[in-house]
């Protein structure tokens, strides 16, 4: 596997501001935040894109949503609202090919996205 930025964060080779971690999932603040709250929820398992998610990953993906919900509460954006985003491949603008869920909140967002 090529050097992966998020694998390096998970193994603590690269620093990040963690807000949550358990045996399967970690969450840390995005280095280039697009909203007052911008956190990435990331499985420890290296999965490149949503196209690579398998049947065996169902619980893991569900857990990522539950962790996002918990962090939204912790960060005080659960009631005001937030957006969960997973980019896949080039047209979405995916930059890091290790699955991650963006949690964005703390400001009013527009739809459709750019
Ligand atoms: P995506 O375009 O969905 O692949 O999003 C990748 C996100 O990772 C972007 O929002 C980046 O700002 C963020 N990012 C890249 N490198 C780091 C890093 N070292 N620590 C925290 N966030 C990062
Ligand atoms: Zn990785």
mmCIF file of C-alpha atoms and ligand atoms in Angstrom:
data_model
loop_
_atom_site.group_PDB
_atom_site.id
_atom_site.type_symbol
_atom_site.label_atom_id
_atom_site.label_comp_id
_atom_site.label_asym_id
_atom_site.label_seq_id
_atom_site.Cartn_x
_atom_site.Cartn_y
_atom_site.Cartn_z
ATOM 1 C CA UNK A 1 0.000 0.000 0.000
ATOM 2 C CA UNK A 2 1.201 3.499 -0.776
ATOM 3 C CA UNK A 3 1.921 5.875 2.103
ATOM 4 C CA UNK A 4 -1.487 6.948 3.431
ATOM 5 C CA UNK A 5 -1.942 10.246 5.282
ATOM 6 C CA UNK A 6 -4.810 8.935 7.417
ATOM 7 C CA UNK A 7 -3.085 5.601 8.225
ATOM 8 C CA UNK A 8 -0.190 7.723 9.497
ATOM 9 C CA UNK A 9 -2.550 9.809 11.647
ATOM 10 C CA UNK A 10 -4.208 6.649 13.006
ATOM 11 C CA UNK A 11 -0.805 5.163 13.924
ATOM 12 C CA UNK A 12 0.191 8.563 15.462
ATOM 13 C CA UNK A 13 3.127 8.977 13.066
ATOM 14 C CA UNK A 14 1.488 12.230 11.949
ATOM 15 C CA UNK A 15 -0.057 14.530 14.567
ATOM 16 C CA UNK A 16 -3.743 15.447 14.512
ATOM 17 C CA UNK A 17 -6.244 16.923 16.935
ATOM 18 C CA UNK A 18 -8.217 13.849 17.963
ATOM 19 C CA UNK A 19 -11.712 14.330 19.373
ATOM 20 C CA UNK A 20 -12.674 10.646 19.614
ATOM 21 C CA UNK A 21 -11.187 7.177 19.251
ATOM 22 C CA UNK A 22 -12.131 3.569 19.866
ATOM 23 C CA UNK A 23 -10.864 0.213 18.575
ATOM 24 C CA UNK A 24 -12.453 0.653 15.167
ATOM 25 C CA UNK A 25 -12.924 4.362 14.486
ATOM 26 C CA UNK A 26 -11.032 7.616 15.111
ATOM 27 C CA UNK A 27 -12.107 11.238 14.658
ATOM 28 C CA UNK A 28 -9.942 14.338 14.368
ATOM 29 C CA UNK A 29 -10.286 17.958 13.256
ATOM 30 C CA UNK A 30 -9.826 18.716 9.566
ATOM 31 C CA UNK A 31 -6.561 20.594 8.959
ATOM 32 C CA UNK A 32 -8.334 22.961 6.534
ATOM 33 C CA UNK A 33 -11.766 23.480 8.100
ATOM 34 C CA UNK A 34 -14.652 24.468 5.818
ATOM 35 C CA UNK A 35 -16.990 25.273 8.726
ATOM 36 C CA UNK A 36 -16.616 26.207 12.419
ATOM 37 C CA UNK A 37 -16.957 22.481 13.178
ATOM 38 C CA UNK A 38 -15.204 20.242 10.629
ATOM 39 C CA UNK A 39 -14.286 16.802 11.895
ATOM 40 C CA UNK A 40 -13.312 13.666 9.993
ATOM 41 C CA UNK A 41 -14.602 10.294 11.204
ATOM 42 C CA UNK A 42 -12.227 7.615 9.935
ATOM 43 C CA UNK A 43 -12.174 3.810 10.232
ATOM 44 C CA UNK A 44 -8.848 2.352 11.402
ATOM 45 C CA UNK A 45 -9.223 -0.153 8.554
ATOM 46 C CA UNK A 46 -7.807 1.204 5.301
ATOM 47 C CA UNK A 47 -10.668 1.259 2.790
ATOM 48 C CA UNK A 48 -9.890 3.498 -0.201
ATOM 49 C CA UNK A 49 -13.366 4.666 -1.262
ATOM 50 C CA UNK A 50 -17.039 3.845 -0.777
ATOM 51 C CA UNK A 51 -16.672 1.661 -3.901
ATOM 52 C CA UNK A 52 -14.430 -0.598 -1.816
ATOM 53 C CA UNK A 53 -16.851 -1.000 1.088
ATOM 54 C CA UNK A 54 -17.927 -4.628 1.451
ATOM 55 C CA UNK A 55 -20.727 -6.562 3.157
ATOM 56 C CA UNK A 56 -18.352 -7.218 6.054
ATOM 57 C CA UNK A 57 -18.016 -3.450 6.637
ATOM 58 C CA UNK A 58 -21.725 -2.829 7.305
ATOM 59 C CA UNK A 59 -21.336 -2.525 11.074
ATOM 60 C CA UNK A 60 -18.259 -0.327 10.695
ATOM 61 C CA UNK A 61 -20.072 2.133 8.427
ATOM 62 C CA UNK A 62 -23.023 2.203 10.813
ATOM 63 C CA UNK A 63 -20.675 2.891 13.692
ATOM 64 C CA UNK A 64 -19.161 5.847 11.811
ATOM 65 C CA UNK A 65 -22.626 7.443 11.682
ATOM 66 C CA UNK A 66 -23.219 6.789 15.388
ATOM 67 C CA UNK A 67 -19.827 8.315 16.231
ATOM 68 C CA UNK A 68 -20.653 11.343 14.042
ATOM 69 C CA UNK A 69 -23.950 11.777 15.909
ATOM 70 C CA UNK A 70 -22.175 11.648 19.257
ATOM 71 C CA UNK A 71 -19.519 14.159 18.177
ATOM 72 C CA UNK A 72 -22.195 16.502 16.784
ATOM 73 C CA UNK A 73 -23.741 16.507 20.258
ATOM 74 C CA UNK A 74 -20.335 17.063 21.930
ATOM 75 C CA UNK A 75 -19.562 19.944 19.570
ATOM 76 C CA UNK A 76 -22.963 21.565 20.151
ATOM 77 C CA UNK A 77 -24.252 21.362 16.571
ATOM 78 C CA UNK A 78 -26.742 18.485 16.914
ATOM 79 C CA UNK A 79 -29.773 20.764 17.218
ATOM 80 C CA UNK A 80 -28.680 23.564 14.878
ATOM 81 C CA UNK A 81 -27.798 20.964 12.235
ATOM 82 C CA UNK A 82 -24.843 19.609 10.365
ATOM 83 C CA UNK A 83 -23.850 17.864 7.163
ATOM 84 C CA UNK A 84 -22.239 14.425 6.783
ATOM 85 C CA UNK A 85 -20.298 13.940 3.548
ATOM 86 C CA UNK A 86 -18.335 11.075 2.008
ATOM 87 C CA UNK A 87 -16.583 11.956 -1.234
ATOM 88 C CA UNK A 88 -15.826 9.204 -3.733
ATOM 89 C CA UNK A 89 -13.283 9.497 -6.544
ATOM 90 C CA UNK A 90 -12.360 12.365 -8.784
ATOM 91 C CA UNK A 91 -15.674 14.077 -9.585
ATOM 92 C CA UNK A 92 -16.482 14.455 -5.884
ATOM 93 C CA UNK A 93 -13.109 16.044 -5.154
ATOM 94 C CA UNK A 94 -11.830 13.166 -2.993
ATOM 95 C CA UNK A 95 -8.237 13.953 -2.011
ATOM 96 C CA UNK A 96 -7.412 11.294 0.562
ATOM 97 C CA UNK A 97 -8.016 7.726 -0.527
ATOM 98 C CA UNK A 98 -8.805 6.360 2.941
ATOM 99 C CA UNK A 99 -12.536 6.348 3.680
ATOM 100 C CA UNK A 100 -13.727 9.219 5.875
ATOM 101 C CA UNK A 101 -16.941 10.920 6.849
ATOM 102 C CA UNK A 102 -16.866 14.727 7.026
ATOM 103 C CA UNK A 103 -18.924 16.259 9.845
ATOM 104 C CA UNK A 104 -19.551 19.928 9.034
ATOM 105 C CA UNK A 105 -21.517 22.283 11.236
ATOM 106 C CA UNK A 106 -21.690 25.612 13.005
ATOM 107 C CA UNK A 107 -22.840 27.632 10.009
ATOM 108 C CA UNK A 108 -25.707 27.687 7.528
ATOM 109 C CA UNK A 109 -24.867 25.662 4.418
ATOM 110 C CA UNK A 110 -26.227 25.876 0.905
ATOM 111 C CA UNK A 111 -27.630 23.190 -1.373
ATOM 112 C CA UNK A 112 -26.739 22.004 -3.966
ATOM 113 C CA UNK A 113 -23.053 21.718 -3.050
ATOM 114 C CA UNK A 114 -20.510 23.206 -5.428
HETATM 115 P P1 LIG B 1 -11.595 14.541 0.789
HETATM 116 O O1 LIG B 1 -11.519 15.611 -0.260
HETATM 117 O O2 LIG B 1 -13.010 14.084 1.042
HETATM 118 O O3 LIG B 1 -10.663 13.393 0.478
HETATM 119 O O4 LIG B 1 -11.165 15.203 2.135
HETATM 120 C C1 LIG B 1 -9.885 15.106 2.666
HETATM 121 C C2 LIG B 1 -9.842 16.060 3.834
HETATM 122 O O5 LIG B 1 -8.705 15.741 4.616
HETATM 123 C C3 LIG B 1 -9.721 17.521 3.433
HETATM 124 O O6 LIG B 1 -10.813 18.249 3.994
HETATM 125 C C4 LIG B 1 -8.379 17.948 4.041
HETATM 126 O O7 LIG B 1 -8.389 19.266 4.537
HETATM 127 C C5 LIG B 1 -8.184 16.933 5.139
HETATM 128 N N1 LIG B 1 -6.805 16.662 5.516
HETATM 129 C C6 LIG B 1 -5.748 16.418 4.688
HETATM 130 N N2 LIG B 1 -4.636 16.185 5.401
HETATM 131 C C7 LIG B 1 -4.989 16.281 6.705
HETATM 132 C C8 LIG B 1 -4.286 16.162 7.926
HETATM 133 N N3 LIG B 1 -2.969 15.892 7.965
HETATM 134 N N4 LIG B 1 -4.962 16.341 9.104
HETATM 135 C C9 LIG B 1 -6.284 16.624 9.086
HETATM 136 N N5 LIG B 1 -7.007 16.739 7.963
HETATM 137 C C10 LIG B 1 -6.374 16.578 6.788
HETATM 138 ZN ZN1 LIG B 2 -5.049 4.539 4.996
#
